[in-house]
Coordinates of C-alpha atoms in Angstrom, one line a residue:
X1 CA 17.5 37.8 11.6
X2 CA 19.9 39.8 13.4
X3 CA 20.3 43.3 11.3
X4 CA 22.7 44.3 8.7
X5 CA 24.0 47.1 6.5
X6 CA 22.4 45.6 3.4
X7 CA 23.9 49.5 1.1
X8 CA 27.6 49.2 2.7
X9 CA 28.9 48.1 -2.0
X10 CA 27.0 50.2 -5.0
X11 CA 26.6 46.2 -6.4
X12 CA 23.9 46.0 -5.1
X13 CA 22.0 48.5 -7.1
X14 CA 21.9 45.2 -9.7
X15 CA 20.8 43.4 -6.8
X16 CA 18.5 44.5 -4.5
X17 CA 16.0 41.7 -3.3
X18 CA 13.2 43.4 -5.2
X19 CA 15.1 42.6 -8.5
X20 CA 13.5 38.7 -10.1
X21 CA 17.4 37.8 -10.8
X22 CA 18.1 38.6 -7.2
X23 CA 16.2 35.5 -5.6
X24 CA 16.6 33.4 -8.8
X25 CA 18.2 30.0 -7.5
X26 CA 21.9 29.5 -9.3
X27 CA 22.1 29.2 -12.4
X28 CA 20.6 24.7 -13.4
X29 CA 23.4 24.3 -14.9
X30 CA 26.5 25.4 -12.5
X31 CA 24.7 23.5 -9.6
X32 CA 23.1 20.2 -12.4
X33 CA 27.5 19.4 -13.5
X34 CA 28.7 20.1 -9.5
X35 CA 25.8 17.3 -8.9
X36 CA 26.8 15.0 -12.1
X37 CA 30.2 15.2 -10.5
X38 CA 30.3 14.8 -7.1
X39 CA 27.7 11.8 -7.9
X40 CA 30.6 10.7 -10.4
X41 CA 33.3 11.7 -8.5
X42 CA 32.6 10.9 -4.7
X43 CA 32.5 7.6 -3.0
X44 CA 29.6 9.0 0.0
X45 CA 31.1 6.1 2.1
X46 CA 28.8 3.5 1.7
X47 CA 30.8 -0.2 1.7
X48 CA 33.4 1.9 -0.1
X49 CA 36.2 2.1 2.8
X50 CA 37.6 4.6 1.2
X51 CA 38.6 8.4 3.1
X52 CA 35.5 10.2 4.1
X53 CA 35.9 14.0 4.4
X54 CA 34.4 15.7 7.8
X55 CA 31.5 16.8 7.9
X56 CA 30.9 21.2 8.1
X57 CA 29.9 21.4 11.3
X58 CA 32.3 19.4 12.7
X59 CA 35.7 20.8 11.0
X60 CA 34.5 23.9 12.1
X61 CA 34.3 22.4 16.1
X62 CA 37.8 21.6 15.9
X63 CA 39.6 24.6 14.1
X64 CA 38.3 25.9 17.4
X65 CA 40.0 23.3 19.8
X66 CA 42.5 23.4 17.8
X67 CA 43.4 27.1 17.8
X68 CA 42.3 27.0 22.2
X69 CA 44.7 24.5 22.4
X70 CA 47.7 26.6 22.1
X71 CA 49.5 28.8 24.5
X72 CA 47.3 31.9 25.2
X73 CA 50.4 34.4 25.0
X74 CA 49.9 38.2 25.9
X75 CA 52.0 41.7 25.7
X76 CA 51.1 45.4 26.3
X77 CA 50.8 47.8 23.8
X78 CA 49.3 51.7 24.1
X79 CA 45.5 52.5 24.4
X80 CA 45.0 52.4 20.4
X81 CA 46.9 49.6 19.4
X82 CA 44.9 47.4 20.8
X83 CA 41.6 47.3 19.6
X84 CA 40.8 44.3 18.3
X85 CA 42.5 42.7 20.2
X86 CA 41.3 40.0 23.5
X87 CA 42.3 41.9 27.1
X88 CA 45.0 38.8 28.3
X89 CA 43.8 40.2 32.1
X90 CA 40.8 41.7 33.5
X91 CA 41.0 45.0 33.3
X92 CA 40.8 46.7 36.3
X93 CA 39.6 50.6 38.0
X94 CA 42.4 52.2 39.1
X95 CA 40.7 54.7 40.5
X96 CA 37.2 55.4 41.0
X97 CA 35.4 57.3 38.0
X98 CA 34.3 59.5 39.3
X99 CA 37.0 60.6 41.1
X100 CA 35.8 63.7 42.7
X101 CA 31.6 64.9 43.1
X102 CA 30.6 66.2 39.4
X103 CA 27.8 68.1 37.9
X104 CA 25.7 66.8 35.6
X105 CA 23.8 69.7 33.7
X106 CA 24.7 73.2 33.5
X107 CA 23.3 75.4 35.8
X108 CA 23.7 75.8 39.4
X109 CA 25.2 73.9 42.1
X110 CA 23.0 75.6 45.1
X111 CA 22.9 75.0 49.1
X112 CA 19.8 74.4 51.5
X113 CA 16.5 75.7 51.3
X114 CA 16.3 78.7 47.9
X115 CA 16.1 81.0 47.0
X116 CA 19.4 81.3 46.8
X117 CA 21.8 84.3 46.7
X118 CA 24.4 83.9 43.6
X119 CA 27.7 84.2 44.9
X120 CA 29.2 87.6 43.2
X121 CA 32.7 86.1 41.1
X122 CA 33.1 83.7 38.0
X123 CA 30.9 80.1 38.1
X124 CA 32.8 77.2 38.0
X125 CA 34.3 75.3 35.4
X126 CA 34.8 72.0 34.3
X127 CA 39.5 70.9 34.9
X128 CA 39.3 74.5 37.3
X129 CA 41.3 73.4 40.7
X130 CA 39.5 73.2 43.3
X131 CA 35.6 75.3 44.0
X132 CA 35.4 76.9 47.3
X133 CA 32.6 75.7 49.1
X134 CA 29.0 77.2 48.8
X135 CA 27.9 78.6 52.2
X136 CA 24.3 77.8 52.9
X137 CA 21.1 79.7 51.0
X138 CA 24.0 80.7 48.3
X139 CA 24.7 79.5 44.2
X140 CA 26.5 80.0 42.0
X141 CA 26.7 78.7 38.3
X142 CA 28.2 75.3 37.2
X143 CA 29.3 73.9 34.4
X144 CA 28.8 70.4 33.7
X145 CA 31.7 67.6 34.6
X146 CA 32.6 70.1 36.8
X147 CA 33.8 69.4 40.5
X148 CA 30.7 69.9 42.7
X149 CA 31.3 72.9 45.2
X150 CA 31.9 72.2 49.6
X151 CA 28.7 71.7 50.9
X152 CA 26.6 71.8 48.1
X153 CA 23.0 70.1 48.3
X154 CA 22.1 70.1 44.6
X155 CA 22.5 70.7 41.1
X156 CA 19.8 72.9 39.0
X157 CA 19.7 73.0 35.5
X158 CA 19.7 76.4 33.7
X159 CA 15.8 75.8 31.8
X160 CA 15.1 74.6 35.5
X161 CA 14.9 78.2 37.4
X162 CA 15.1 81.9 37.0
X163 CA 16.9 84.6 38.6
X164 CA 15.7 88.0 39.7
X165 CA 18.3 90.6 40.4
X166 CA 20.7 88.6 42.9
X167 CA 18.2 86.2 43.6
X168 CA 17.7 82.7 42.1
X169 CA 14.5 81.6 42.1
X170 CA 13.2 77.4 41.0
X171 CA 10.4 76.2 39.0
X172 CA 10.6 72.7 40.4
X173 CA 10.7 70.8 43.6
X174 CA 14.6 70.3 44.7
X175 CA 14.9 67.3 45.7
X176 CA 19.0 67.2 47.9
X177 CA 21.5 65.2 45.3
X178 CA 19.5 66.1 42.0
X179 CA 22.1 66.5 38.8
X180 CA 25.3 65.3 40.8
X181 CA 27.1 62.5 39.3
X182 CA 28.4 61.4 43.4
X183 CA 32.6 60.2 43.4
X184 CA 32.9 56.7 42.4
X185 CA 29.0 55.7 41.1
X186 CA 30.3 54.3 38.3
X187 CA 32.7 52.0 40.0
X188 CA 35.7 52.2 42.5
X189 CA 38.6 51.8 42.1
X190 CA 39.9 48.0 41.9
X191 CA 36.8 46.9 41.0
X192 CA 36.9 45.2 38.2
X193 CA 35.2 46.5 34.7
X194 CA 36.4 44.0 32.3
X195 CA 36.4 40.5 32.5
X196 CA 40.3 38.7 30.5
X197 CA 38.9 37.5 27.0
X198 CA 36.7 41.1 26.3
X199 CA 37.3 42.2 23.0
X200 CA 38.5 45.7 22.8
X201 CA 36.6 47.9 21.4
X202 CA 36.7 51.6 20.9
X203 CA 33.7 51.6 23.6
X204 CA 36.0 50.0 25.9
X205 CA 39.5 51.7 25.1
X206 CA 37.5 55.1 26.6
X207 CA 36.8 52.8 29.8
X208 CA 39.6 51.7 30.3
X209 CA 41.5 55.6 29.5
X210 CA 38.6 56.7 31.7
X211 CA 40.5 54.4 33.9
X212 CA 43.4 55.3 33.8
X213 CA 45.2 52.9 31.5
X214 CA 47.4 53.8 29.0
X215 CA 48.6 50.9 28.2
X216 CA 46.5 47.5 28.3
X217 CA 48.0 44.1 28.5
X218 CA 46.8 42.2 25.3
X219 CA 46.5 39.0 23.1
X220 CA 48.1 39.9 20.4
X221 CA 46.7 39.1 16.8
X222 CA 47.4 36.2 15.0
X223 CA 50.4 35.9 12.4
X224 CA 49.3 35.1 8.9
X225 CA 51.6 33.7 5.7
X226 CA 49.4 33.6 2.6
X227 CA 51.4 31.7 0.4
X228 CA 49.8 31.4 -2.8
X229 CA 50.2 28.4 -5.1
X230 CA 50.1 27.8 -9.0
X231 CA 51.6 28.4 -12.3
X232 CA 48.9 29.9 -14.5
X233 CA 48.0 33.4 -11.9
X234 CA 48.9 36.7 -13.4
X235 CA 49.2 40.1 -11.5
X236 CA 49.0 42.4 -13.8
X237 CA 46.3 42.9 -16.8
X238 CA 43.8 40.7 -18.8
X239 CA 43.7 36.7 -18.7
X240 CA 45.4 35.5 -21.7
X241 CA 46.5 32.4 -23.2
X242 CA 45.5 30.0 -20.5
X243 CA 46.8 32.1 -17.4
X244 CA 43.2 33.6 -15.1
X245 CA 44.3 36.5 -12.8
X246 CA 45.3 35.9 -9.2
X247 CA 42.1 37.1 -7.8
X248 CA 43.2 35.6 -4.6
X249 CA 46.1 37.7 -3.5
X250 CA 44.1 40.8 -3.0
X251 CA 41.1 39.5 -1.8
X252 CA 43.4 36.6 1.3
X253 CA 45.1 40.1 2.7
X254 CA 42.6 42.2 3.5
X255 CA 39.8 39.3 4.4
X256 CA 42.3 38.2 6.9
X257 CA 42.9 41.3 8.5
X258 CA 38.9 41.6 9.4
X259 CA 39.4 38.8 11.0
X260 CA 41.9 39.6 13.3
X261 CA 44.7 38.4 12.1
X262 CA 48.2 40.9 11.9
X263 CA 49.1 39.1 7.2
X264 CA 52.5 39.7 7.5
X265 CA 53.3 38.7 3.8
X266 CA 52.6 37.1 1.1
X267 CA 54.2 35.1 -1.5
X268 CA 53.5 33.0 -4.3
X269 CA 55.0 29.3 -5.3
X270 CA 54.9 27.6 -9.0
X271 CA 53.6 24.3 -9.0
X272 CA 57.1 22.7 -10.2
X273 CA 59.7 21.2 -7.3
X274 CA 61.2 24.0 -7.1
X275 CA 58.0 25.9 -5.7
X276 CA 57.9 22.6 -4.0
X277 CA 60.6 23.3 -1.7
X278 CA 59.5 26.4 -1.2
X279 CA 57.2 25.4 0.3
X280 CA 58.4 22.5 2.2
X281 CA 60.3 25.1 3.6
X282 CA 57.8 27.8 4.3
X283 CA 56.2 25.6 6.4
X284 CA 59.3 24.1 8.7
X285 CA 60.7 27.6 8.8
X286 CA 58.2 30.7 8.8
X287 CA 57.7 32.3 11.5
X288 CA 53.3 32.9 11.4
X289 CA 51.7 31.3 13.4
X290 CA 48.7 30.5 11.2
X291 CA 49.8 29.8 6.8
X292 CA 47.0 30.1 4.5
X293 CA 48.4 28.6 1.3
X294 CA 45.3 28.5 -1.5
X295 CA 45.4 25.8 -4.4
X296 CA 47.5 22.2 -4.2
X297 CA 45.6 20.8 -1.5
X298 CA 43.5 18.1 -3.8
X299 CA 45.5 14.8 -5.3
X300 CA 46.0 16.1 -8.6
X301 CA 49.9 16.0 -10.3
X302 CA 50.7 19.3 -8.8
X303 CA 49.0 19.4 -5.5
X304 CA 52.0 18.8 -3.4
X305 CA 49.9 20.7 -0.4
X306 CA 49.6 17.2 1.0
X307 CA 53.6 15.6 0.2
X308 CA 54.8 18.5 1.8
X309 CA 53.2 17.7 5.3
X310 CA 54.2 14.3 4.8
X311 CA 57.1 15.4 4.6
X312 CA 56.7 17.8 6.8
X313 CA 55.8 15.8 10.3
X314 CA 52.4 17.7 10.3
X315 CA 48.9 16.1 12.0
X316 CA 46.2 16.2 9.1
X317 CA 43.3 17.0 11.7
X318 CA 41.1 17.9 8.7
X319 CA 41.9 16.6 4.6
X320 CA 38.5 18.1 3.5
X321 CA 35.1 18.6 4.4
X322 CA 32.1 18.0 3.2
X323 CA 31.0 21.4 1.6
X324 CA 30.4 22.4 -1.4
X325 CA 31.9 24.9 -2.7
X326 CA 35.8 24.6 -1.3
X327 CA 35.6 20.2 0.2
X328 CA 39.2 19.8 -0.5
X329 CA 39.9 22.4 2.1
X330 CA 42.1 21.3 5.1
X331 CA 43.4 21.9 8.5
X332 CA 47.2 20.8 10.0
X333 CA 49.0 21.6 13.2
X334 CA 52.8 21.8 12.3
X335 CA 55.2 21.3 15.7
X336 CA 52.9 20.6 19.0
X337 CA 49.8 21.3 20.5
X338 CA 50.8 23.8 23.0
X339 CA 53.2 25.7 21.0
X340 CA 52.3 23.7 17.5
X341 CA 51.7 26.4 13.9
X342 CA 48.6 26.2 11.7
X343 CA 48.3 25.9 8.0
X344 CA 44.9 26.1 6.2
X345 CA 44.8 24.8 3.3
X346 CA 42.4 26.8 0.9
X347 CA 41.3 25.3 -2.9
X348 CA 42.7 27.2 -5.8
X349 CA 38.4 28.6 -7.0
X350 CA 37.7 31.8 -5.2
X351 CA 34.6 31.1 -3.9
X352 CA 35.7 28.1 -2.6
X353 CA 38.6 29.5 -0.8
X354 CA 36.2 32.0 0.3
X355 CA 33.7 28.8 2.0
X356 CA 37.0 27.4 2.7
X357 CA 38.5 31.5 4.9
X358 CA 35.1 30.6 7.1
X359 CA 35.0 27.4 8.2
X360 CA 38.6 27.3 9.1
X361 CA 40.5 30.2 8.8
X362 CA 38.0 32.0 11.5
X363 CA 36.9 29.9 13.8
X364 CA 40.9 28.7 14.3
X365 CA 42.1 32.8 14.2
X366 CA 39.4 33.4 16.7
X367 CA 40.5 30.7 19.0
X368 CA 43.9 32.1 19.0
X369 CA 43.3 35.9 19.6
X370 CA 41.3 34.4 22.2
X371 CA 37.9 35.8 20.9
X372 CA 34.5 34.3 20.9
X373 CA 32.2 32.2 19.4
X374 CA 30.2 33.4 17.0
X375 CA 26.6 33.9 18.6
X376 CA 24.9 31.7 15.9
X377 CA 21.9 32.6 14.2
X378 CA 19.1 32.2 11.7
X379 CA 17.0 33.7 9.1
X380 CA 14.3 32.2 6.7
X381 CA 15.2 32.1 3.3
X382 CA 13.9 33.8 0.0
X383 CA 13.0 30.9 -2.5
X384 CA 13.5 27.7 -2.8
X385 CA 17.6 26.3 -2.8
X386 CA 18.5 23.5 -4.3
X387 CA 21.2 20.9 -2.2
X388 CA 24.1 19.2 -3.5
X389 CA 23.2 15.3 -2.9
X390 CA 25.8 14.5 0.9
X391 CA 27.6 18.3 1.5
X392 CA 25.9 21.6 3.0
X393 CA 26.5 23.8 0.7
X394 CA 27.8 27.5 1.1
X395 CA 25.6 30.5 -0.8
X396 CA 25.9 33.8 -0.9
X397 CA 22.8 35.9 -0.2
X398 CA 21.9 39.5 1.0
X399 CA 19.9 40.3 4.0
X400 CA 16.8 41.7 3.7
X401 CA 14.4 42.4 6.2
X402 CA 13.2 39.2 8.2
X403 CA 14.5 36.8 5.4
X404 CA 18.5 35.9 3.7
X405 CA 17.6 36.8 -0.4
X406 CA 19.9 34.1 -2.3
X407 CA 22.2 35.9 -5.4
X408 CA 23.2 34.0 -8.5
X409 CA 26.7 33.7 -9.7
X410 CA 28.0 30.7 -7.2
X411 CA 30.0 28.8 -8.2
X412 CA 33.1 27.4 -7.3
X413 CA 35.3 29.4 -9.1
X414 CA 33.1 33.2 -9.3
X415 CA 33.5 35.8 -6.5
X416 CA 30.0 37.8 -8.1
X417 CA 27.5 36.7 -5.7
X418 CA 29.6 36.6 -3.0
X419 CA 30.9 40.4 -3.8
X420 CA 27.2 41.4 -3.4
X421 CA 26.5 39.4 -0.6
X422 CA 26.6 40.7 3.3
X423 CA 26.5 36.6 4.6
X424 CA 27.0 32.3 3.2
X425 CA 23.6 31.0 4.2
X426 CA 24.5 27.0 5.6
X427 CA 21.7 25.1 3.1
X428 CA 21.8 20.8 4.3
X429 CA 21.5 18.5 1.8
X430 CA 19.0 18.1 -0.7
X431 CA 18.6 21.6 -0.4
X432 CA 15.7 23.9 1.5
X433 CA 12.4 25.2 0.6
X434 CA 11.7 29.3 0.3
X435 CA 10.5 30.3 4.1
X436 CA 12.7 27.3 6.0
X437 CA 15.6 29.1 8.9
X438 CA 18.5 28.7 7.3
X439 CA 22.4 29.1 9.4
X440 CA 23.8 32.6 8.1
X441 CA 27.5 32.9 8.8
X442 CA 27.8 37.0 8.3
X443 CA 30.2 38.3 6.1
X444 CA 33.5 40.2 8.2
X445 CA 32.5 43.8 6.0
X446 CA 29.1 42.9 7.0
X447 CA 28.9 42.5 10.1
X448 CA 31.6 44.9 12.0
X449 CA 33.9 42.4 12.1
X450 CA 37.5 43.5 14.2
X451 CA 38.3 46.8 14.7
X452 CA 41.1 47.2 12.5

């Protein structure tokens, strides 16, 4: 199992793996209600001829293909601004590394066999000009990173030699070329250091700087606009009179940023006809590469997303996913394939929205940014996990040692479980037994997501 930091959240103190409350399956009433509603309200497809939701893995693959089909863009930015983006062109060395013979250690540069006569005057320091050549039988003090004097045969570490008056004696055999980094040891000018498509990490910034770069050509972050739909949402104070706090606006912006997006704005739209018109205007005129909507993806009287997409001529790529929570999620293409924009419709319930983020938004944004798909890995689940009769379940888990520990409070409207989690476990229909290997979806803050 991929190791993760299990102590990034103080809330973990109340849900340690050794705490029986942490390992208990979801509250029976929540799970039983979800399954009962599924049995009553959903046609699994046997002979009904109704709409069949997309399988969970197929939905993720569709999101990847949608993003990969968009024509790639590139821009040239200063090194610090390239962090977290993907190289649009290979990183080729602009010079030899190192660009001159350098000392790998603090010590003495010597020429010929010893003992050596210590040259009077100052030593050779890093950053100084070209030093005087070293005469045969001579030694001069040298610092790590300093340019090697011409005719030097070796560098002796300070701890491996001793001074006796004006003489230097080695305490062990001296090999020609030892502790000298020759010019071009790491690369020669023109060598490819990294291919296009490589993620710009802090180490890549260091390599690029060492190789002589001030700017990099990268693929820009996908631009995302968030549209929060609903009349029942409060932006402050306590819930009251049928109104609830907006949990999605504070969460989605930072989450999408960690997924590598540039969030250009968040707007709230009502459920009335004016809100539907505002949604249509956003769908048709927004400059974002991806619109992310919350709520309104079902078929209720004020669920406007499907009608608006139809009016805009959008192509539905995913219309419902066989996953719980979050099955009403959707993915639509706005415009043509090569230059088109996309809309990811998240359900309005918070954990259902998280499920949709990981199912559709994450793979779409990674593909748009030119990033590789996340490596798939599994972990053994600790304790039995109930399953849905037909659909995949995504369950918040804490990663501990070699196990994934299911967390409680995992109903569609709950965030308490995922707030203490490292990841979501992918539970197949009908559930999983204790010890069964389940695919793990890391949460971006636990997996060291995009550098932002």
